[in-house]
Amino acid sequence: MAKFLTTLETSAKIEKIIREAKEELTLITPYLKLTQIFFDRLKDADNRNVRTKLVYGKEELNPDDLERLKELKNLELNFCENLHAKCYFNENLMVITSLNLHEFSQTNNREMGVQIKLKEDTKLFNDAKNE
């Protein structure tokens, strides 16, 4: 059953999604400025050979972030100009949220999200994944 998440819970669940990804990971966020913790988690996933798709929009990445992301050999990076959705998922767990993967949002904004587990809400999980 879907579960409501507060700002801190949302951030923690996104970290868990990255940490527990076994084969694939998708991160969809209009604004992207990774904290060091989230970048380290992505690097760990990359070392586990997790195929990661990162979709961002609204603004180009700053050169430093782009260079760091280029270090990840299993990363597919896509720009989507009209993107407004924020959705993060691995094979089993998904969070749909108002939270961007941006250090400002994670520390200064009041955000919320909804957690969806594949085993508990298979249709909802797959509908969102296929969108």
CSV table of N, CA and C in Angstrom, one decimal:
chain,number,residue,atom,x,y,z
A,1,MET,N,0.8,-1.2,0.0
A,1,MET,CA,0.0,0.0,0.0
A,1,MET,C,0.9,1.2,0.0
A,2,ALA,N,0.5,2.2,-0.8
A,2,ALA,CA,1.3,3.5,-0.9
A,2,ALA,C,1.4,4.1,0.5
A,3,LYS,N,2.5,4.8,0.7
A,3,LYS,CA,2.7,5.5,2.0
A,3,LYS,C,3.2,6.9,1.8
A,4,PHE,N,2.6,7.8,2.6
A,4,PHE,CA,3.0,9.2,2.6
A,4,PHE,C,4.4,9.4,3.2
A,5,LEU,N,5.2,10.3,2.7
A,5,LEU,CA,6.5,10.6,3.2
A,5,LEU,C,6.7,12.1,3.4
A,6,THR,N,7.3,12.4,4.6
A,6,THR,CA,7.7,13.8,4.8
A,6,THR,C,9.0,14.1,4.1
A,7,THR,N,9.5,15.4,4.2
A,7,THR,CA,10.7,15.8,3.6
A,7,THR,C,11.9,14.9,3.9
A,8,LEU,N,12.1,14.7,5.2
A,8,LEU,CA,13.3,13.8,5.6
A,8,LEU,C,13.1,12.4,5.2
A,9,GLU,N,11.8,11.9,5.3
A,9,GLU,CA,11.6,10.5,4.9
A,9,GLU,C,11.8,10.3,3.4
A,10,THR,N,11.4,11.3,2.6
A,10,THR,CA,11.5,11.3,1.2
A,10,THR,C,13.0,11.2,0.8
A,11,SER,N,13.8,12.1,1.4
A,11,SER,CA,15.2,12.1,1.1
A,11,SER,C,15.9,10.7,1.5
A,12,ALA,N,15.5,10.2,2.6
A,12,ALA,CA,16.0,8.9,3.1
A,12,ALA,C,15.6,7.8,2.1
A,13,LYS,N,14.3,7.8,1.7
A,13,LYS,CA,13.9,6.7,0.7
A,13,LYS,C,14.6,6.8,-0.6
A,14,ILE,N,14.9,8.0,-1.1
A,14,ILE,CA,15.6,8.1,-2.3
A,14,ILE,C,17.0,7.5,-2.2
A,15,GLU,N,17.6,7.8,-1.0
A,15,GLU,CA,18.9,7.2,-0.8
A,15,GLU,C,18.8,5.7,-0.7
A,16,LYS,N,17.8,5.2,-0.1
A,16,LYS,CA,17.6,3.7,0.0
A,16,LYS,C,17.4,3.1,-1.4
A,17,ILE,N,16.6,3.8,-2.2
A,17,ILE,CA,16.4,3.3,-3.6
A,17,ILE,C,17.7,3.2,-4.3
A,18,ILE,N,18.6,4.2,-4.2
A,18,ILE,CA,19.9,4.1,-4.8
A,18,ILE,C,20.7,3.0,-4.2
A,19,ARG,N,20.8,2.9,-2.9
A,19,ARG,CA,21.6,2.0,-2.1
A,19,ARG,C,21.2,0.5,-2.4
A,20,GLU,N,19.9,0.3,-2.6
A,20,GLU,CA,19.4,-1.1,-2.7
A,20,GLU,C,19.2,-1.5,-4.2
A,21,ALA,N,19.5,-0.7,-5.1
A,21,ALA,CA,19.3,-1.0,-6.5
A,21,ALA,C,20.2,-2.2,-6.9
A,22,LYS,N,19.7,-3.2,-7.5
A,22,LYS,CA,20.5,-4.4,-7.9
A,22,LYS,C,20.9,-4.3,-9.4
A,23,GLU,N,20.0,-4.0,-10.2
A,23,GLU,CA,20.3,-4.0,-11.7
A,23,GLU,C,20.0,-2.7,-12.4
A,24,GLU,N,18.9,-2.0,-11.9
A,24,GLU,CA,18.6,-0.8,-12.6
A,24,GLU,C,18.0,0.3,-11.6
A,25,LEU,N,18.3,1.5,-12.0
A,25,LEU,CA,17.9,2.7,-11.2
A,25,LEU,C,17.5,3.8,-12.1
A,26,THR,N,16.4,4.4,-11.9
A,26,THR,CA,15.9,5.6,-12.6
A,26,THR,C,15.7,6.8,-11.7
A,27,LEU,N,16.3,7.9,-12.0
A,27,LEU,CA,16.1,9.1,-11.3
A,27,LEU,C,15.6,10.2,-12.2
A,28,ILE,N,14.4,10.7,-12.0
A,28,ILE,CA,13.8,11.8,-12.8
A,28,ILE,C,13.7,13.0,-12.0
A,29,THR,N,14.3,14.1,-12.4
A,29,THR,CA,14.3,15.3,-11.6
A,29,THR,C,14.5,16.5,-12.5
A,30,PRO,N,13.7,17.5,-12.5
A,30,PRO,CA,13.9,18.7,-13.3
A,30,PRO,C,15.2,19.4,-13.0
A,31,TYR,N,15.5,19.6,-11.7
A,31,TYR,CA,16.6,20.4,-11.2
A,31,TYR,C,17.6,19.4,-10.5
A,32,LEU,N,18.8,19.5,-10.9
A,32,LEU,CA,19.8,18.5,-10.5
A,32,LEU,C,21.1,19.2,-10.0
A,33,LYS,N,21.3,19.0,-8.7
A,33,LYS,CA,22.6,19.4,-8.1
A,33,LYS,C,22.8,18.5,-6.9
A,34,LEU,N,23.6,17.5,-7.2
A,34,LEU,CA,23.7,16.4,-6.2
A,34,LEU,C,24.6,16.8,-5.0
A,35,THR,N,24.1,16.4,-3.8
A,35,THR,CA,24.9,16.5,-2.6
A,35,THR,C,26.0,15.4,-2.7
A,36,GLN,N,27.0,15.6,-1.9
A,36,GLN,CA,28.1,14.6,-2.0
A,36,GLN,C,27.6,13.2,-1.6
A,37,ILE,N,26.7,13.1,-0.6
A,37,ILE,CA,26.2,11.8,-0.2
A,37,ILE,C,25.5,11.1,-1.3
A,38,PHE,N,24.6,11.8,-2.1
A,38,PHE,CA,23.9,11.2,-3.2
A,38,PHE,C,24.9,10.8,-4.3
A,39,PHE,N,25.9,11.7,-4.6
A,39,PHE,CA,26.8,11.3,-5.6
A,39,PHE,C,27.6,10.0,-5.2
A,40,ASP,N,28.0,10.0,-3.9
A,40,ASP,CA,28.7,8.8,-3.4
A,40,ASP,C,27.8,7.5,-3.5
A,41,ARG,N,26.5,7.6,-3.3
A,41,ARG,CA,25.6,6.5,-3.4
A,41,ARG,C,25.5,6.1,-4.9
A,42,LEU,N,25.5,7.1,-5.8
A,42,LEU,CA,25.5,6.8,-7.2
A,42,LEU,C,26.8,6.1,-7.7
A,43,LYS,N,27.9,6.5,-7.1
A,43,LYS,CA,29.2,5.9,-7.4
A,43,LYS,C,29.2,4.4,-6.9
A,44,ASP,N,28.6,4.2,-5.7
A,44,ASP,CA,28.5,2.8,-5.2
A,44,ASP,C,27.7,2.0,-6.1
A,45,ALA,N,26.5,2.5,-6.6
A,45,ALA,CA,25.7,1.8,-7.5
A,45,ALA,C,26.4,1.4,-8.8
A,46,ASP,N,27.1,2.4,-9.3
A,46,ASP,CA,27.9,2.2,-10.5
A,46,ASP,C,28.9,1.1,-10.3
A,47,ASN,N,29.6,1.1,-9.1
A,47,ASN,CA,30.6,0.0,-8.8
A,47,ASN,C,29.9,-1.4,-8.7
A,48,ARG,N,28.6,-1.4,-8.5
A,48,ARG,CA,27.8,-2.7,-8.4
A,48,ARG,C,27.3,-3.0,-9.8
A,49,ASN,N,27.6,-2.2,-10.8
A,49,ASN,CA,27.2,-2.4,-12.2
A,49,ASN,C,25.7,-2.2,-12.4
A,50,VAL,N,25.1,-1.3,-11.6
A,50,VAL,CA,23.7,-1.0,-11.7
A,50,VAL,C,23.6,0.0,-12.9
A,51,ARG,N,22.7,-0.3,-13.8
A,51,ARG,CA,22.4,0.6,-15.0
A,51,ARG,C,21.5,1.7,-14.4
A,52,THR,N,22.0,2.9,-14.6
A,52,THR,CA,21.4,4.1,-14.0
A,52,THR,C,21.0,5.0,-15.1
A,53,LYS,N,19.7,5.4,-15.1
A,53,LYS,CA,19.2,6.4,-16.0
A,53,LYS,C,18.8,7.7,-15.2
A,54,LEU,N,19.4,8.8,-15.6
A,54,LEU,CA,19.2,10.0,-14.9
A,54,LEU,C,18.6,11.0,-15.9
A,55,VAL,N,17.4,11.4,-15.7
A,55,VAL,CA,16.7,12.4,-16.6
A,55,VAL,C,16.5,13.7,-15.8
A,56,TYR,N,17.0,14.8,-16.4
A,56,TYR,CA,16.9,16.1,-15.8
A,56,TYR,C,16.4,17.1,-16.8
A,57,GLY,N,16.0,18.2,-16.4
A,57,GLY,CA,15.5,19.3,-17.3
A,57,GLY,C,15.6,20.6,-16.6
A,58,LYS,N,15.0,21.6,-17.2
A,58,LYS,CA,14.9,23.0,-16.8
A,58,LYS,C,16.2,23.8,-17.0
A,59,GLU,N,17.3,23.2,-16.6
A,59,GLU,CA,18.5,24.0,-16.8
A,59,GLU,C,19.7,23.0,-17.0
A,60,GLU,N,20.7,23.5,-17.7
A,60,GLU,CA,21.8,22.6,-18.0
A,60,GLU,C,22.6,22.4,-16.7
A,61,LEU,N,23.3,21.3,-16.6
A,61,LEU,CA,24.1,21.0,-15.5
A,61,LEU,C,25.3,21.9,-15.4
A,62,ASN,N,25.8,22.2,-14.2
A,62,ASN,CA,27.0,23.0,-14.1
A,62,ASN,C,28.2,22.1,-14.5
A,63,PRO,N,29.2,22.6,-15.0
A,63,PRO,CA,30.3,21.8,-15.5
A,63,PRO,C,30.9,20.9,-14.5
A,64,ASP,N,31.0,21.3,-13.2
A,64,ASP,CA,31.6,20.4,-12.2
A,64,ASP,C,30.7,19.2,-12.0
A,65,ASP,N,29.4,19.4,-11.9
A,65,ASP,CA,28.5,18.2,-11.8
A,65,ASP,C,28.6,17.3,-13.0
A,66,LEU,N,28.6,17.9,-14.1
A,66,LEU,CA,28.7,17.1,-15.4
A,66,LEU,C,30.0,16.2,-15.4
A,67,GLU,N,31.1,16.8,-15.0
A,67,GLU,CA,32.3,16.1,-15.0
A,67,GLU,C,32.3,14.9,-14.0
A,68,ARG,N,31.7,15.2,-12.8
A,68,ARG,CA,31.5,14.1,-11.8
A,68,ARG,C,30.7,13.0,-12.3
A,69,LEU,N,29.6,13.3,-13.0
A,69,LEU,CA,28.7,12.3,-13.5
A,69,LEU,C,29.3,11.5,-14.6
A,70,LYS,N,30.2,12.1,-15.4
A,70,LYS,CA,30.8,11.4,-16.5
A,70,LYS,C,31.8,10.3,-15.9
A,71,GLU,N,32.1,10.3,-14.7
A,71,GLU,CA,32.9,9.2,-14.0
A,71,GLU,C,32.1,7.9,-14.0
A,72,LEU,N,30.8,8.0,-14.0
A,72,LEU,CA,30.0,6.8,-13.8
A,72,LEU,C,29.8,6.1,-15.1
A,73,LYS,N,30.4,4.9,-15.2
A,73,LYS,CA,30.4,4.2,-16.5
A,73,LYS,C,29.0,3.6,-16.9
A,74,ASN,N,28.1,3.4,-15.9
A,74,ASN,CA,26.8,2.8,-16.2
A,74,ASN,C,25.7,3.8,-16.2
A,75,LEU,N,26.0,5.0,-16.3
A,75,LEU,CA,25.0,6.1,-16.3
A,75,LEU,C,24.6,6.5,-17.7
A,76,GLU,N,23.3,6.6,-17.9
A,76,GLU,CA,22.7,7.2,-19.1
A,76,GLU,C,22.1,8.5,-18.6
A,77,LEU,N,22.6,9.6,-19.2
A,77,LEU,CA,22.2,11.0,-18.8
A,77,LEU,C,21.3,11.6,-19.9
A,78,ASN,N,20.1,12.0,-19.6
A,78,ASN,CA,19.2,12.5,-20.6
A,78,ASN,C,18.6,13.9,-20.1
A,79,PHE,N,18.5,14.8,-21.0
A,79,PHE,CA,17.9,16.1,-20.8
A,79,PHE,C,16.5,16.1,-21.4
A,80,CYS,N,15.5,16.6,-20.6
A,80,CYS,CA,14.2,16.7,-21.1
A,80,CYS,C,13.7,18.1,-20.8
A,81,GLU,N,13.6,18.9,-21.8
A,81,GLU,CA,13.3,20.3,-21.6
A,81,GLU,C,12.1,20.7,-20.8
A,82,ASN,N,11.0,20.0,-21.0
A,82,ASN,CA,9.7,20.3,-20.4
A,82,ASN,C,9.4,19.5,-19.1
A,83,LEU,N,10.4,18.9,-18.6
A,83,LEU,CA,10.3,18.0,-17.4
A,83,LEU,C,9.8,18.7,-16.2
A,84,HIS,N,8.8,18.2,-15.5
A,84,HIS,CA,8.4,18.8,-14.2
A,84,HIS,C,8.3,17.6,-13.2
A,85,ALA,N,8.2,16.4,-13.6
A,85,ALA,CA,8.0,15.2,-12.7
A,85,ALA,C,9.2,15.0,-11.9
A,86,LYS,N,9.0,14.4,-10.7
A,86,LYS,CA,10.1,13.9,-9.9
A,86,LYS,C,9.7,12.5,-9.4
A,87,CYS,N,10.5,11.6,-9.9
A,87,CYS,CA,10.2,10.2,-9.6
A,87,CYS,C,11.5,9.4,-9.6
A,88,TYR,N,11.7,8.5,-8.6
A,88,TYR,CA,12.9,7.8,-8.3
A,88,TYR,C,12.6,6.4,-8.1
A,89,PHE,N,13.2,5.4,-8.8
A,89,PHE,CA,12.9,4.0,-8.5
A,89,PHE,C,14.0,3.1,-8.9
A,90,ASN,N,13.9,1.9,-8.2
A,90,ASN,CA,14.8,0.8,-8.6
A,90,ASN,C,13.8,-0.3,-9.0
A,91,GLU,N,14.2,-1.6,-8.9
A,91,GLU,CA,13.4,-2.7,-9.3
A,91,GLU,C,12.2,-2.9,-8.4
A,92,ASN,N,12.3,-2.5,-7.1
A,92,ASN,CA,11.3,-2.8,-6.2
A,92,ASN,C,10.6,-1.6,-5.5
A,93,LEU,N,11.2,-0.5,-5.5
A,93,LEU,CA,10.7,0.6,-4.7
A,93,LEU,C,10.7,1.9,-5.5
A,94,MET,N,9.7,2.7,-5.3
A,94,MET,CA,9.5,4.0,-6.1
A,94,MET,C,9.1,5.1,-5.1
A,95,VAL,N,9.6,6.3,-5.4
A,95,VAL,CA,9.1,7.5,-4.7
A,95,VAL,C,8.7,8.5,-5.8
A,96,ILE,N,7.4,8.9,-5.7
A,96,ILE,CA,7.0,10.1,-6.5
A,96,ILE,C,6.8,11.2,-5.5
A,97,THR,N,7.4,12.3,-5.8
A,97,THR,CA,7.6,13.4,-4.8
A,97,THR,C,7.6,14.8,-5.5
A,98,SER,N,7.6,15.8,-4.6
A,98,SER,CA,7.8,17.2,-5.0
A,98,SER,C,9.3,17.5,-4.9
A,99,LEU,N,10.1,16.6,-4.4
A,99,LEU,CA,11.6,16.9,-4.1
A,99,LEU,C,12.4,16.7,-5.3
A,100,ASN,N,13.2,17.8,-5.7
A,100,ASN,CA,14.2,17.7,-6.7
A,100,ASN,C,15.5,17.1,-6.1
A,101,LEU,N,16.3,16.5,-7.0
A,101,LEU,CA,17.6,16.1,-6.5
A,101,LEU,C,18.5,17.3,-6.6
A,102,HIS,N,18.3,18.2,-5.7
A,102,HIS,CA,19.0,19.5,-5.6
A,102,HIS,C,19.3,19.8,-4.2
A,103,GLU,N,20.6,20.1,-3.9
A,103,GLU,CA,21.0,20.2,-2.5
A,103,GLU,C,20.1,21.3,-1.8
A,104,PHE,N,19.7,22.4,-2.5
A,104,PHE,CA,18.9,23.4,-1.9
A,104,PHE,C,17.5,22.8,-1.4
A,105,SER,N,16.9,22.1,-2.3
A,105,SER,CA,15.6,21.5,-2.0
A,105,SER,C,15.6,20.6,-0.8
A,106,GLN,N,16.7,19.8,-0.7
A,106,GLN,CA,16.8,18.8,0.3
A,106,GLN,C,17.0,19.4,1.7
A,107,THR,N,17.6,20.7,1.7
A,107,THR,CA,17.9,21.2,3.0
A,107,THR,C,17.0,22.4,3.4
A,108,ASN,N,16.3,23.1,2.4
A,108,ASN,CA,15.6,24.3,2.7
A,108,ASN,C,14.1,24.2,2.5
A,109,ASN,N,13.6,23.3,1.7
A,109,ASN,CA,12.2,23.2,1.3
A,109,ASN,C,11.4,22.2,2.2
A,110,ARG,N,10.1,22.5,2.3
A,110,ARG,CA,9.2,21.5,2.8
A,110,ARG,C,8.7,20.7,1.7
A,111,GLU,N,9.0,19.4,1.6
A,111,GLU,CA,8.6,18.6,0.5
A,111,GLU,C,7.7,17.4,1.0
A,112,MET,N,7.2,16.7,0.1
A,112,MET,CA,6.4,15.5,0.5
A,112,MET,C,6.6,14.5,-0.7
A,113,GLY,N,6.2,13.2,-0.4
A,113,GLY,CA,6.3,12.2,-1.4
A,113,GLY,C,5.4,11.0,-1.0
A,114,VAL,N,5.3,10.1,-2.0
A,114,VAL,CA,4.6,8.9,-1.8
A,114,VAL,C,5.5,7.7,-2.2
A,115,GLN,N,5.6,6.7,-1.3
A,115,GLN,CA,6.4,5.5,-1.5
A,115,GLN,C,5.5,4.5,-2.1
A,116,ILE,N,5.9,3.8,-3.2
A,116,ILE,CA,5.2,2.7,-3.8
A,116,ILE,C,6.1,1.5,-3.9
A,117,LYS,N,5.6,0.3,-3.3
A,117,LYS,CA,6.4,-0.9,-3.4
A,117,LYS,C,5.8,-1.8,-4.5
A,118,LEU,N,6.7,-2.4,-5.3
A,118,LEU,CA,6.2,-3.2,-6.4
A,118,LEU,C,5.4,-4.4,-5.9
A,119,LYS,N,5.8,-5.0,-4.8
A,119,LYS,CA,5.1,-6.2,-4.3
A,119,LYS,C,3.7,-5.9,-3.8
A,120,GLU,N,3.5,-4.6,-3.2
A,120,GLU,CA,2.3,-4.2,-2.6
A,120,GLU,C,1.3,-3.5,-3.6
A,121,ASP,N,1.9,-2.8,-4.6
A,121,ASP,CA,1.1,-2.0,-5.5
A,121,ASP,C,1.6,-2.2,-6.9
A,122,THR,N,1.6,-3.5,-7.4
A,122,THR,CA,2.2,-3.8,-8.7
A,122,THR,C,1.7,-3.0,-9.8
A,123,LYS,N,0.3,-2.8,-9.9
A,123,LYS,CA,-0.2,-2.1,-11.1
A,123,LYS,C,0.2,-0.6,-11.0
A,124,LEU,N,0.1,0.0,-9.8
A,124,LEU,CA,0.4,1.4,-9.7
A,124,LEU,C,1.9,1.6,-10.0
A,125,PHE,N,2.8,0.7,-9.4
A,125,PHE,CA,4.2,0.8,-9.7
A,125,PHE,C,4.5,0.7,-11.2
A,126,ASN,N,3.9,-0.2,-11.9
A,126,ASN,CA,4.2,-0.4,-13.3
A,126,ASN,C,3.6,0.7,-14.1
A,127,ASP,N,2.4,1.2,-13.8
A,127,ASP,CA,1.8,2.3,-14.5
A,127,ASP,C,2.7,3.5,-14.4
A,128,ALA,N,3.2,3.8,-13.2
A,128,ALA,CA,4.1,5.0,-13.1
A,128,ALA,C,5.5,4.8,-13.8
A,129,LYS,N,6.0,3.6,-13.7
A,129,LYS,CA,7.3,3.2,-14.4
A,129,LYS,C,7.1,3.4,-15.9
A,130,ASN,N,6.0,3.0,-16.4
A,130,ASN,CA,5.8,3.0,-17.9
A,130,ASN,C,5.4,4.4,-18.4
A,131,GLU,N,5.1,5.3,-17.5
A,131,GLU,CA,4.8,6.6,-18.0
A,131,GLU,C,6.0,7.3,-18.6
